[in-house]
mmCIF file with all atom_site columns, C-alpha atoms and ligand atoms in Angstrom:
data_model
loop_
_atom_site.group_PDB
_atom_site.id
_atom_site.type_symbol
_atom_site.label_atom_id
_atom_site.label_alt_id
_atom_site.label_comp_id
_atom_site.label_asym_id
_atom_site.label_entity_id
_atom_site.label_seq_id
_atom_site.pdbx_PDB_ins_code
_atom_site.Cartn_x
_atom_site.Cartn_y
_atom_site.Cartn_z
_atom_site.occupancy
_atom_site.B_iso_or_equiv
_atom_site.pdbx_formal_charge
_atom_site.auth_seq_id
_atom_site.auth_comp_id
_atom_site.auth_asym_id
_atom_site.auth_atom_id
_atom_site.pdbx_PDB_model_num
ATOM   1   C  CA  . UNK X 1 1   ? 93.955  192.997 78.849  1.00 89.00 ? 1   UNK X CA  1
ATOM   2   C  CA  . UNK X 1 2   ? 91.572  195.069 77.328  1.00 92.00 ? 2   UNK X CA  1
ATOM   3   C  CA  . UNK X 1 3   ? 90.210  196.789 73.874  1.00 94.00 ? 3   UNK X CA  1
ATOM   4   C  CA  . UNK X 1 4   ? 89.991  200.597 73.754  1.00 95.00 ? 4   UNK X CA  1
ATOM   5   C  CA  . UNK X 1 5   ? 86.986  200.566 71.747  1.00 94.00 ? 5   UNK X CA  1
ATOM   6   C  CA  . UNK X 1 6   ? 88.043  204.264 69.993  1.00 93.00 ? 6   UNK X CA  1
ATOM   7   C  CA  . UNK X 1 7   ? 90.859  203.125 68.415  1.00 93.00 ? 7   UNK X CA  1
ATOM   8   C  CA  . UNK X 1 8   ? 89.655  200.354 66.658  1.00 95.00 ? 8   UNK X CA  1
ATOM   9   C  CA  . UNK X 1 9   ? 89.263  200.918 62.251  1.00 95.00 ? 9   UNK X CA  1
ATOM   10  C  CA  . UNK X 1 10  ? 87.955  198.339 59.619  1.00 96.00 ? 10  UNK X CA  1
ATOM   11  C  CA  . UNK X 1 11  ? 91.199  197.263 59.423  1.00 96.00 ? 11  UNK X CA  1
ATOM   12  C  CA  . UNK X 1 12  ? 92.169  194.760 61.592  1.00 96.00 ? 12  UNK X CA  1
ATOM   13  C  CA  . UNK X 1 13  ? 94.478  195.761 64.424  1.00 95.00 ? 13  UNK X CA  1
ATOM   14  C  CA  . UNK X 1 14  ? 97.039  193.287 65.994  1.00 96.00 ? 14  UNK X CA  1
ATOM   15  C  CA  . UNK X 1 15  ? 97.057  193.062 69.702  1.00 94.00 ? 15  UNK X CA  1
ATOM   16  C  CA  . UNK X 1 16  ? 99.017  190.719 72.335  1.00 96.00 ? 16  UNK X CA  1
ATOM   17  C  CA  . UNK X 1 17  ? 98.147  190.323 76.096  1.00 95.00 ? 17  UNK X CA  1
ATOM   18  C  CA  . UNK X 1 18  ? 99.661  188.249 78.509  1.00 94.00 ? 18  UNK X CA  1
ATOM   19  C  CA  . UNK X 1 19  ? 98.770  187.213 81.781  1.00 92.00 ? 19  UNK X CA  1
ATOM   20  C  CA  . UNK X 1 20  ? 100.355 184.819 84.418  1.00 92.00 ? 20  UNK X CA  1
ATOM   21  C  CA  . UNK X 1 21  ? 99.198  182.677 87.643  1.00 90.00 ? 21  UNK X CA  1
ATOM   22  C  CA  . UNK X 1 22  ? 98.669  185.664 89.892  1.00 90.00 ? 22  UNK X CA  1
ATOM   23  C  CA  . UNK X 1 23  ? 96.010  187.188 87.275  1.00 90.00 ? 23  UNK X CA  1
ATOM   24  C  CA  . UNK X 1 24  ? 94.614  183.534 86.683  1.00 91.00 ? 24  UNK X CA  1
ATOM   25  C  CA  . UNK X 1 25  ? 93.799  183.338 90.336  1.00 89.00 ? 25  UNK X CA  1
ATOM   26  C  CA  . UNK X 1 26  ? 92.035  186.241 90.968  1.00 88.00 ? 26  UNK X CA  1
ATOM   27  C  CA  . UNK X 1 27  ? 90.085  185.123 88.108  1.00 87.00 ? 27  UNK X CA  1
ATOM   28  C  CA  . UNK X 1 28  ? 88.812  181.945 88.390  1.00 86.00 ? 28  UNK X CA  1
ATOM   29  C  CA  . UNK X 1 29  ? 85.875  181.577 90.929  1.00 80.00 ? 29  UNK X CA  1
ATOM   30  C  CA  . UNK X 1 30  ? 86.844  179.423 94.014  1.00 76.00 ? 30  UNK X CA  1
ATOM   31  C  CA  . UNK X 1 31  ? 84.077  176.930 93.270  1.00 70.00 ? 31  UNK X CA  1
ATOM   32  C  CA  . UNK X 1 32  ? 85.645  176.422 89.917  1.00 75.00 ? 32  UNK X CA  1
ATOM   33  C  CA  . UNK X 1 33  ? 86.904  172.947 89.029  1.00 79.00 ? 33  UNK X CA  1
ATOM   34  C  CA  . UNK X 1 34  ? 90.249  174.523 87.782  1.00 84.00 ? 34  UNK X CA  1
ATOM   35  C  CA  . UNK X 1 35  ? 93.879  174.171 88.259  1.00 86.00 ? 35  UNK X CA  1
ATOM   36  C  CA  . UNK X 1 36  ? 94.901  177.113 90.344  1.00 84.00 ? 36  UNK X CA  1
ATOM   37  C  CA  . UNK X 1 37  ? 98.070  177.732 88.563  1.00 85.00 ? 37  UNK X CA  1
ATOM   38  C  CA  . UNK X 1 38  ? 98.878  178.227 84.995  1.00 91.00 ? 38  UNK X CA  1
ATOM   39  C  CA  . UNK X 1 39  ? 102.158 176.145 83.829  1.00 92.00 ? 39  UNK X CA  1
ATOM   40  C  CA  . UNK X 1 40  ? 103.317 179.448 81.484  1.00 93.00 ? 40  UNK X CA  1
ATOM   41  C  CA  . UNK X 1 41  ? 101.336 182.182 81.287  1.00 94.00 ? 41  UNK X CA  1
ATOM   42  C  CA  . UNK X 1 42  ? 98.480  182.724 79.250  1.00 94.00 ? 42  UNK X CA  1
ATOM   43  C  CA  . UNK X 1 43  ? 98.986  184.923 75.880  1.00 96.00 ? 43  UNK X CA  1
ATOM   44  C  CA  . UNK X 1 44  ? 96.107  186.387 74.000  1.00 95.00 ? 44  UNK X CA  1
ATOM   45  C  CA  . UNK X 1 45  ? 97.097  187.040 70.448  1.00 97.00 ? 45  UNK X CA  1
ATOM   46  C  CA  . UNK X 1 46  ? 94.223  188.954 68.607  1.00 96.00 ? 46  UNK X CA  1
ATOM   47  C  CA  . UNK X 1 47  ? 93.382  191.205 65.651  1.00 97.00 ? 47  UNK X CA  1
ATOM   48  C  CA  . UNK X 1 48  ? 89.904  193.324 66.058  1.00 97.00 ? 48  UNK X CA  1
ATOM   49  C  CA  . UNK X 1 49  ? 88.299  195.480 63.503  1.00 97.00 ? 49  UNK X CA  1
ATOM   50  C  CA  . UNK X 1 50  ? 85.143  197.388 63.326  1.00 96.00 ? 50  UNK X CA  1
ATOM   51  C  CA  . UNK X 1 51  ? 82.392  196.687 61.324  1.00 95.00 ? 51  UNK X CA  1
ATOM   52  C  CA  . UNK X 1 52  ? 79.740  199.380 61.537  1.00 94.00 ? 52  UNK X CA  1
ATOM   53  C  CA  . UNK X 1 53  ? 78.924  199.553 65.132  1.00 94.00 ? 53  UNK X CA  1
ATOM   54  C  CA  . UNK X 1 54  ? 79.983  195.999 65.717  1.00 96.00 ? 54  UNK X CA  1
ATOM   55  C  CA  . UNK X 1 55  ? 83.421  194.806 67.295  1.00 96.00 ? 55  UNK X CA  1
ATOM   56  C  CA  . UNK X 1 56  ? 84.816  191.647 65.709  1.00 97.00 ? 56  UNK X CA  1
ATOM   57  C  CA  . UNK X 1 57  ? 87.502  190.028 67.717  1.00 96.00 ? 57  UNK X CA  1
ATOM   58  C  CA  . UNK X 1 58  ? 89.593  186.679 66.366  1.00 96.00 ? 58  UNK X CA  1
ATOM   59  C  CA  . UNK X 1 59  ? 93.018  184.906 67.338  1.00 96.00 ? 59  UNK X CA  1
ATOM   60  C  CA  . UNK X 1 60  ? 94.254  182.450 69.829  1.00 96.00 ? 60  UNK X CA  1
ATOM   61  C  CA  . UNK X 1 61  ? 94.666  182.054 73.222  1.00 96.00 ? 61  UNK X CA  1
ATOM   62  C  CA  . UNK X 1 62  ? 98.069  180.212 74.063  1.00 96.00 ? 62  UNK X CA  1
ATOM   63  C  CA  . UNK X 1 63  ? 98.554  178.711 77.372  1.00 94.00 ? 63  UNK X CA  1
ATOM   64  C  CA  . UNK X 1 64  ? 100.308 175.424 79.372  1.00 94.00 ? 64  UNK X CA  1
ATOM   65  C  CA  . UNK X 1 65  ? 98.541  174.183 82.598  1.00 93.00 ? 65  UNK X CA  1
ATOM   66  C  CA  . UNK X 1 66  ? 99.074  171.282 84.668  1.00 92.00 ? 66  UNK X CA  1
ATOM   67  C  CA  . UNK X 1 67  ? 96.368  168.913 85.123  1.00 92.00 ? 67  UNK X CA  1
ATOM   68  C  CA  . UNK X 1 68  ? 96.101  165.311 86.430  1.00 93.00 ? 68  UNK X CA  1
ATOM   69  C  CA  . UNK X 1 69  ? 95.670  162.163 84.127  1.00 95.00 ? 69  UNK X CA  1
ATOM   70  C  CA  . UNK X 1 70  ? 92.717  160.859 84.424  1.00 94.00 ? 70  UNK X CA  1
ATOM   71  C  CA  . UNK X 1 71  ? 93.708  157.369 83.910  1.00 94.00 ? 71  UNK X CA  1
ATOM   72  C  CA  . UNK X 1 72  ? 97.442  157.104 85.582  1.00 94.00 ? 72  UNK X CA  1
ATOM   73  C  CA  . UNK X 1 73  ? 97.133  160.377 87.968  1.00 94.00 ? 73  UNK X CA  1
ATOM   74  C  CA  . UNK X 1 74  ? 99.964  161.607 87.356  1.00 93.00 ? 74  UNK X CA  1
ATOM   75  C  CA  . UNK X 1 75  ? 100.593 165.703 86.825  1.00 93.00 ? 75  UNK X CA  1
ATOM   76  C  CA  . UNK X 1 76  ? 101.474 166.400 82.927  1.00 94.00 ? 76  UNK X CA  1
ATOM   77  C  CA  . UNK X 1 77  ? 101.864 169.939 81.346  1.00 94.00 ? 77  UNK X CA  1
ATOM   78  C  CA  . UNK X 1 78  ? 98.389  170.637 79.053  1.00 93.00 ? 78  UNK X CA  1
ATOM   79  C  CA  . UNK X 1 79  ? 99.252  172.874 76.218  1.00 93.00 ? 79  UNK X CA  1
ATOM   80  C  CA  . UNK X 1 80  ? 96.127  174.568 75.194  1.00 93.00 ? 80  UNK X CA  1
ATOM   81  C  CA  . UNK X 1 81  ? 95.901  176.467 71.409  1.00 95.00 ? 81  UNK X CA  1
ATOM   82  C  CA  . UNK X 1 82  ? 92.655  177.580 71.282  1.00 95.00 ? 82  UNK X CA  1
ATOM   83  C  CA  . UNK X 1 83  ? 91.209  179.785 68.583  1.00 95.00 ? 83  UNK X CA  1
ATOM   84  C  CA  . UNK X 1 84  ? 88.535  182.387 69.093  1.00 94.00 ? 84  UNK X CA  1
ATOM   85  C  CA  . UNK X 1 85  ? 86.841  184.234 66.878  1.00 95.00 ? 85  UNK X CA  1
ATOM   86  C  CA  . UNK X 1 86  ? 83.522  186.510 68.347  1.00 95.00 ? 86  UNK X CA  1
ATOM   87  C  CA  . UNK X 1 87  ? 81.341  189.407 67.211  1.00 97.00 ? 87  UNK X CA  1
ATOM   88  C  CA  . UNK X 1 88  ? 80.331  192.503 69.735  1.00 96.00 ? 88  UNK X CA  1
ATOM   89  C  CA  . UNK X 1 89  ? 77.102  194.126 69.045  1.00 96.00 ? 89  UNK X CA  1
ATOM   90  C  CA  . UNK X 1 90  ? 76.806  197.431 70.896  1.00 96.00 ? 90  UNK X CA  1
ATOM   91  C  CA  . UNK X 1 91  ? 74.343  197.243 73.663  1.00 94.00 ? 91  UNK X CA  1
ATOM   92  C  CA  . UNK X 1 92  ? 72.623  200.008 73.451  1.00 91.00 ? 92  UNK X CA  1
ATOM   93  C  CA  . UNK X 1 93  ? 69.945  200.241 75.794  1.00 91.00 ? 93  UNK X CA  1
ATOM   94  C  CA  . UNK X 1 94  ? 69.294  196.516 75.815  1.00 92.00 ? 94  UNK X CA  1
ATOM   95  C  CA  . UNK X 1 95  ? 69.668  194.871 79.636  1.00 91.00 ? 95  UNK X CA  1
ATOM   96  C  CA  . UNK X 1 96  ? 70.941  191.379 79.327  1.00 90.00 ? 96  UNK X CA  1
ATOM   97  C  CA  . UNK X 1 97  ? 68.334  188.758 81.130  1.00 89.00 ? 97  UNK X CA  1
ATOM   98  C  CA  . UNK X 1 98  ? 70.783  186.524 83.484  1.00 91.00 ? 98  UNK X CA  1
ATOM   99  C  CA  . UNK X 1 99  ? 72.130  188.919 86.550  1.00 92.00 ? 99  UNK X CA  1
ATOM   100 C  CA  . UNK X 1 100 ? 75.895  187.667 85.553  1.00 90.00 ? 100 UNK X CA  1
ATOM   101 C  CA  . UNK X 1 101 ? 75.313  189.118 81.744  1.00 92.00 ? 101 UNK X CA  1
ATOM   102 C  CA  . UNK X 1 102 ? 73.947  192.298 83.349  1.00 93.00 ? 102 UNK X CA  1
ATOM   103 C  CA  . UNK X 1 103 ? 76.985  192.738 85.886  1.00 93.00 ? 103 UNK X CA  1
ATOM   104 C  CA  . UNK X 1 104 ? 79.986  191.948 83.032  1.00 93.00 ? 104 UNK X CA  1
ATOM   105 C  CA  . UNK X 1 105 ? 78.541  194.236 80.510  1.00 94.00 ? 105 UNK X CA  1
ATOM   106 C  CA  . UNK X 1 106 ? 78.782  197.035 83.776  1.00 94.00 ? 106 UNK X CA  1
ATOM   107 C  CA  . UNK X 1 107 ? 82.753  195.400 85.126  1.00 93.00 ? 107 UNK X CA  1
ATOM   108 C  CA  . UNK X 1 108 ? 83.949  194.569 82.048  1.00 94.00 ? 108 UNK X CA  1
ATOM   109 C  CA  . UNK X 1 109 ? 81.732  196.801 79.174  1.00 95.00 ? 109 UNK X CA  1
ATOM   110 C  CA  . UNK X 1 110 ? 81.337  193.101 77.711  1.00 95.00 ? 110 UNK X CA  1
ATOM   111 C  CA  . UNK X 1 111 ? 78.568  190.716 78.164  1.00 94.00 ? 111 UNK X CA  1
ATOM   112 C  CA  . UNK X 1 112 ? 78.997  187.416 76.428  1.00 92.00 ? 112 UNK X CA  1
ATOM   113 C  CA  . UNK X 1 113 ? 76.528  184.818 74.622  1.00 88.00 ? 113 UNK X CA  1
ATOM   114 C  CA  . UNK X 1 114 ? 76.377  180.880 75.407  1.00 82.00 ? 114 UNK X CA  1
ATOM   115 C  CA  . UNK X 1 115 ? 79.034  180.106 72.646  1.00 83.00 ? 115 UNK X CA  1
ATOM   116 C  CA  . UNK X 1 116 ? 81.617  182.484 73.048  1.00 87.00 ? 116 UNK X CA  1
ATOM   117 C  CA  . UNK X 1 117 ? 80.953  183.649 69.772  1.00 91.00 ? 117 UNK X CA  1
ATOM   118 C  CA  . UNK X 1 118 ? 78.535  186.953 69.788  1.00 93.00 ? 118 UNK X CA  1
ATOM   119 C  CA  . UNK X 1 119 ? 78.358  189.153 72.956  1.00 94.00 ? 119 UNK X CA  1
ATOM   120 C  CA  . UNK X 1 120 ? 77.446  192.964 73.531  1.00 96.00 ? 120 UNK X CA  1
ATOM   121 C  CA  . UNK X 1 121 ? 79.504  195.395 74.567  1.00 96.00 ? 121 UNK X CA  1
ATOM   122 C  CA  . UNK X 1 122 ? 79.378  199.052 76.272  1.00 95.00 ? 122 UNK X CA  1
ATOM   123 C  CA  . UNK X 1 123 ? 81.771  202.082 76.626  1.00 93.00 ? 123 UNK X CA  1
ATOM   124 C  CA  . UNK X 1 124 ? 84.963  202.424 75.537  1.00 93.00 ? 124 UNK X CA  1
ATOM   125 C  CA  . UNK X 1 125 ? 86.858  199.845 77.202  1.00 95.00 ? 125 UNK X CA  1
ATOM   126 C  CA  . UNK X 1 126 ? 86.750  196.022 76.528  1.00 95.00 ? 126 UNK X CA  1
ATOM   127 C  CA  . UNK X 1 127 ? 88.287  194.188 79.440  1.00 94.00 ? 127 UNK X CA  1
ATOM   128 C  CA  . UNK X 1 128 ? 88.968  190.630 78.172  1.00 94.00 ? 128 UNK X CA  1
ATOM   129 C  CA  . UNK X 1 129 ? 89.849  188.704 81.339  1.00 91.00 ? 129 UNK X CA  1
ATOM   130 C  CA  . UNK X 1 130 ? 86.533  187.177 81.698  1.00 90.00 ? 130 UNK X CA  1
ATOM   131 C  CA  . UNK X 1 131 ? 86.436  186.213 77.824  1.00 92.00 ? 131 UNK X CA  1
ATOM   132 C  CA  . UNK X 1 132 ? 90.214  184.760 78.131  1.00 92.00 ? 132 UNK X CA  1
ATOM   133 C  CA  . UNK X 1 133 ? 89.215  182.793 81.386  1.00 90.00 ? 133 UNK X CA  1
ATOM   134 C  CA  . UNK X 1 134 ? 85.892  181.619 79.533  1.00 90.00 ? 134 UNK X CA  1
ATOM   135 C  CA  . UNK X 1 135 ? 88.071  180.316 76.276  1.00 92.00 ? 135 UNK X CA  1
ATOM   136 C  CA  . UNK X 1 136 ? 90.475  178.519 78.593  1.00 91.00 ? 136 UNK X CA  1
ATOM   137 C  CA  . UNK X 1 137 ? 87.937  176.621 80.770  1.00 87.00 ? 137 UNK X CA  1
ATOM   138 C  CA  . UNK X 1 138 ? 86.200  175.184 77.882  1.00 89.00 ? 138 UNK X CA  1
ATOM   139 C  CA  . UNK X 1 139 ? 88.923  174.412 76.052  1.00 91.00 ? 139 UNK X CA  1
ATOM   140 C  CA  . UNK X 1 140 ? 90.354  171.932 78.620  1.00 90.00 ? 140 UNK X CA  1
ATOM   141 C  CA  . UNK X 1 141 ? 89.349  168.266 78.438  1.00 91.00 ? 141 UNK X CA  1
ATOM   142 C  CA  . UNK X 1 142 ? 86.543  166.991 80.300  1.00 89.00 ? 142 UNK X CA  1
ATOM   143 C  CA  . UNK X 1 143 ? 89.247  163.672 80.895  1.00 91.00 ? 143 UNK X CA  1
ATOM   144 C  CA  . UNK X 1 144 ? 92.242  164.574 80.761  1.00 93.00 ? 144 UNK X CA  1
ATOM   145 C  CA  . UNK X 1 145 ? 95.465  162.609 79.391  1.00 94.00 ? 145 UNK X CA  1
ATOM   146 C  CA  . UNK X 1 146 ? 99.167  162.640 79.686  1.00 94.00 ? 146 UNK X CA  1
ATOM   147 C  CA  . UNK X 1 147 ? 98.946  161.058 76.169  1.00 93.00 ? 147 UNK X CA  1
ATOM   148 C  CA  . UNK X 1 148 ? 95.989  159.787 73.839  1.00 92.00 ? 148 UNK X CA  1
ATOM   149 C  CA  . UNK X 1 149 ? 97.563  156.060 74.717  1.00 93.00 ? 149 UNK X CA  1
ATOM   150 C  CA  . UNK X 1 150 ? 98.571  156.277 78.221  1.00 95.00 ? 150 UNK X CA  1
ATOM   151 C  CA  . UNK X 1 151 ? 97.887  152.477 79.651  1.00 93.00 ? 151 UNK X CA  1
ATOM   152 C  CA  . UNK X 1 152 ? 96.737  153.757 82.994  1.00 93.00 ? 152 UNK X CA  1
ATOM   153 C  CA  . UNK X 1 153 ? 96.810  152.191 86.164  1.00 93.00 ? 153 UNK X CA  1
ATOM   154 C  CA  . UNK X 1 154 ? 96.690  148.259 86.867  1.00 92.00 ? 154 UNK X CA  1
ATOM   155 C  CA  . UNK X 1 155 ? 93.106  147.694 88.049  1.00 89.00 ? 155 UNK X CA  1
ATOM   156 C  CA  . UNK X 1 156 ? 94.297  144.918 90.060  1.00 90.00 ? 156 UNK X CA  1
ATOM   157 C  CA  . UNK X 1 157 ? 97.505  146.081 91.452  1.00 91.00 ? 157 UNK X CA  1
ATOM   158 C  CA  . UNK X 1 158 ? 97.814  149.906 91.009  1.00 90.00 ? 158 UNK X CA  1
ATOM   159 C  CA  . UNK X 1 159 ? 101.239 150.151 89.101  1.00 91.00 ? 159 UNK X CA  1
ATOM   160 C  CA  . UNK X 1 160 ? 101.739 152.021 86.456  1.00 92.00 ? 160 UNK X CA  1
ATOM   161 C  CA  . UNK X 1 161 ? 101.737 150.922 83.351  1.00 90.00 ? 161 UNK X CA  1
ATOM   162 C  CA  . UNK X 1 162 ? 103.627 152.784 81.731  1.00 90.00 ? 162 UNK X CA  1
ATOM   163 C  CA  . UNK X 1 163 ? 106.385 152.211 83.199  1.00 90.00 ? 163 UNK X CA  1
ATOM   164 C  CA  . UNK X 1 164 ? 106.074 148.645 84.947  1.00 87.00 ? 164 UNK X CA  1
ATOM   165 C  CA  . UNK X 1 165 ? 104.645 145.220 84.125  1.00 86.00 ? 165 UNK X CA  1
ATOM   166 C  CA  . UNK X 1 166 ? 103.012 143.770 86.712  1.00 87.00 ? 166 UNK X CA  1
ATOM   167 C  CA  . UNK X 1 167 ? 101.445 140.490 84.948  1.00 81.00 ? 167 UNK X CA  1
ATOM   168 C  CA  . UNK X 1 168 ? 97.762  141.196 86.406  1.00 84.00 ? 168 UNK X CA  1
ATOM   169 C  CA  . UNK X 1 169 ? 96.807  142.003 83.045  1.00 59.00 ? 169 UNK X CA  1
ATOM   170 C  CA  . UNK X 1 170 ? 97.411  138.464 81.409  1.00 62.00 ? 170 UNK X CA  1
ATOM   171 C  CA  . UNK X 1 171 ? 94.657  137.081 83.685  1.00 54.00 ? 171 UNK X CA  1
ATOM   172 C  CA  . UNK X 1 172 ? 92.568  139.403 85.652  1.00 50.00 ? 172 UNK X CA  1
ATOM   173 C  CA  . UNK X 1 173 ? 92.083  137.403 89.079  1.00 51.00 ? 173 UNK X CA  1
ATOM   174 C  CA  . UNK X 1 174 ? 88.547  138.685 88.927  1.00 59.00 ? 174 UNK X CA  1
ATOM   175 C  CA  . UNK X 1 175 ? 87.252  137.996 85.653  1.00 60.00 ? 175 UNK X CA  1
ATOM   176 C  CA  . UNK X 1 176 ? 86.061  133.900 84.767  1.00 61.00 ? 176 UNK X CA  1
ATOM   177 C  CA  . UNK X 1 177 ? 88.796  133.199 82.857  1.00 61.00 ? 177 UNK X CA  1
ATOM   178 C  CA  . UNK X 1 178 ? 91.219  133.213 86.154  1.00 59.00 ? 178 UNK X CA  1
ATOM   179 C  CA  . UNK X 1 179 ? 89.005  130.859 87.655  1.00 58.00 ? 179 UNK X CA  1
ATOM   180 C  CA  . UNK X 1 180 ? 88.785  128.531 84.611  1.00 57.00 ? 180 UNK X CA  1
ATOM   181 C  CA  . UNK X 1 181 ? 92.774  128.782 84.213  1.00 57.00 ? 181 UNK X CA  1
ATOM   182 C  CA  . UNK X 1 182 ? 93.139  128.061 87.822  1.00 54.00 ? 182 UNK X CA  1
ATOM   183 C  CA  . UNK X 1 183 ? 91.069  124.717 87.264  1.00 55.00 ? 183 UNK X CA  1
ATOM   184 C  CA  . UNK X 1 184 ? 93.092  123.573 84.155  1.00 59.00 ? 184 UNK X CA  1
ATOM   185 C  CA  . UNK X 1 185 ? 96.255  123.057 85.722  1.00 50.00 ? 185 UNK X CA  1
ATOM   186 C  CA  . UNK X 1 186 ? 97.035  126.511 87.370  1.00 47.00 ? 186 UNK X CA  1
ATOM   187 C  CA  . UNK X 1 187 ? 97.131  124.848 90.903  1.00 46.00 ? 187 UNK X CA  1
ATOM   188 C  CA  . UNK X 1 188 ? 99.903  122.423 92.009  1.00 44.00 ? 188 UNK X CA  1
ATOM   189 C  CA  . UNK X 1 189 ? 100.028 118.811 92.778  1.00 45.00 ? 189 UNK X CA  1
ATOM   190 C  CA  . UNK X 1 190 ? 100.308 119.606 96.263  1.00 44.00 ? 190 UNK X CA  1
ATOM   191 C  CA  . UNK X 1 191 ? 97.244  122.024 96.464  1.00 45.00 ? 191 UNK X CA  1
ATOM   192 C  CA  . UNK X 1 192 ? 95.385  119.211 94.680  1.00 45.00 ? 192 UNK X CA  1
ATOM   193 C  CA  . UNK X 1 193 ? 96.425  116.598 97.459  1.00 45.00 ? 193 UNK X CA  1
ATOM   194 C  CA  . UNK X 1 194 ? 95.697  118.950 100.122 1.00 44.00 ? 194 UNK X CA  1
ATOM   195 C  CA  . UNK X 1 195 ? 92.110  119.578 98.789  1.00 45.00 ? 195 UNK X CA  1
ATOM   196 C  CA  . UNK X 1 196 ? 91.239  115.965 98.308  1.00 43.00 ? 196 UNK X CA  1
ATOM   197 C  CA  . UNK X 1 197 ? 92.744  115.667 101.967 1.00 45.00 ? 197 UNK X CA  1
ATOM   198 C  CA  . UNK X 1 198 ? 90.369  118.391 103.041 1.00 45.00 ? 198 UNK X CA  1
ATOM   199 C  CA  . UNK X 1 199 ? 87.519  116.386 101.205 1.00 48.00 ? 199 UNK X CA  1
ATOM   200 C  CA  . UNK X 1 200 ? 88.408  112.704 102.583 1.00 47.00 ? 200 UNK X CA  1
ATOM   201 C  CA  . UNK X 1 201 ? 88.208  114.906 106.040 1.00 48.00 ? 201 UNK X CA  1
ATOM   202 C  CA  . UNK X 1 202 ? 85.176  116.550 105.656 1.00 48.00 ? 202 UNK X CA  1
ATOM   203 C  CA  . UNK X 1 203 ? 83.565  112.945 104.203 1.00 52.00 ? 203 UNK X CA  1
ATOM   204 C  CA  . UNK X 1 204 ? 84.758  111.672 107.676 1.00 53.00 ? 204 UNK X CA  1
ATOM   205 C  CA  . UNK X 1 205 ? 83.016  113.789 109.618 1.00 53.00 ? 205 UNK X CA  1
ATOM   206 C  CA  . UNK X 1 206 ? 86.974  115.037 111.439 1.00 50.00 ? 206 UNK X CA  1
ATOM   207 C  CA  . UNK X 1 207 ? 86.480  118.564 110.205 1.00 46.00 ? 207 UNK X CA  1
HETATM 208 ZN ZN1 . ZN  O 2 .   ? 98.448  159.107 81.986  1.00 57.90 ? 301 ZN  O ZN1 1
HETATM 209 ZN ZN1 . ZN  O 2 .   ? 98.797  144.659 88.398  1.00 57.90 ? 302 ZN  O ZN1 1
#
């Protein structure tokens, strides 16, 4: 995955990488919150074209991962589309402040800016590993879904759903209303008996 910076024109050349789970592994820090396997692999489909000195650099990066719901758990396949579009200044002589900047623009002859959009580059080969594993990590939800209206998980019960009806969700034994359906008729004639028993009892002194 990378640019050879020489044979780049004003027009726009079409390029397609692709790279699978054993490339997504080695590059995804270990501390990263990220699935460690990629559902398909990743493809990078790009055009770049000079202008002047500067490197511009736009297309998609196509990819499936699996992730867990965040509100029934279960494992669903992500499909990610995410567009990218970023300008490369040349670096010149300029150092890049943050230690990480400074050791990409030397590993990969590209140092990137906070929004993915402008960077620097050196030398005459682009590696875009970094930049592909940068695009895919934002571009996955912060919570993610199986679908936009997936019911979740029973807060009272734990079933699913989606796919069962448990009949918590009619009246939540912990909110008020329970209690206040319980009172108007929701116990038995024998549970009332009993509890006036209880009472007479406890009036009695027996309990
Ligand atoms: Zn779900
Ligand atoms: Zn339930």
């Amino acid at each position: 995955m990378k640019l050879l910076v020489d044979r780049l024109t004003t027009t726009p050349t079409a390029f397609e990488f692709e790279a699978g789970s054993s490339w997504w592994r080695t590059a995804i820090p270990s501390q990263q919150d990220l699935p460690r396997e990629l559902a398909e692999p990743l493809r990078l489909v790009l055009r770049a074209h000079r202008m002047g000195e500067d490197i511009c650099i736009e297309g998609e990066v196509h990819g499936s991962l699996e992730l867990e719901c965040g509100r029934c758990l279960a494992r669903y396949r992500h499909r990610l589309r995410e567009p990218l579009r970023l300008v490369l200044e040349p670096a010149g002589d300029r150092v890049p402040a943050d230690p990480e900047g400074a050791e990409a623009l030397a590993r990969d002859g590209l140092c990137l800016g906070e929004d993915l959009e402008a960077g620097w580059y050196r030398g005459s080969e682009i590696q875009l590993g970094s930049l592909t594993r940068e695009v895919v990590s934002l571009a996955l939800p912060v919570k993610p879904l199986c679908r936009e209206e997936c019911p979740g998980l029973c807060p009272v019960c734990g079933s699913d759903l989606a796919t069962e009806s448990c009949g918590c969700r009619e009246v939540p034994v912990h909110s008020p209303f329970a209690a206040l359906a319980a009172l108007r008729g929701g116990r038995t004639d024998a549970d009332r008996q009993g509890a006036t028993k209880v009472r007479k009892r406890k009036q009695r002194g027996e309990t």
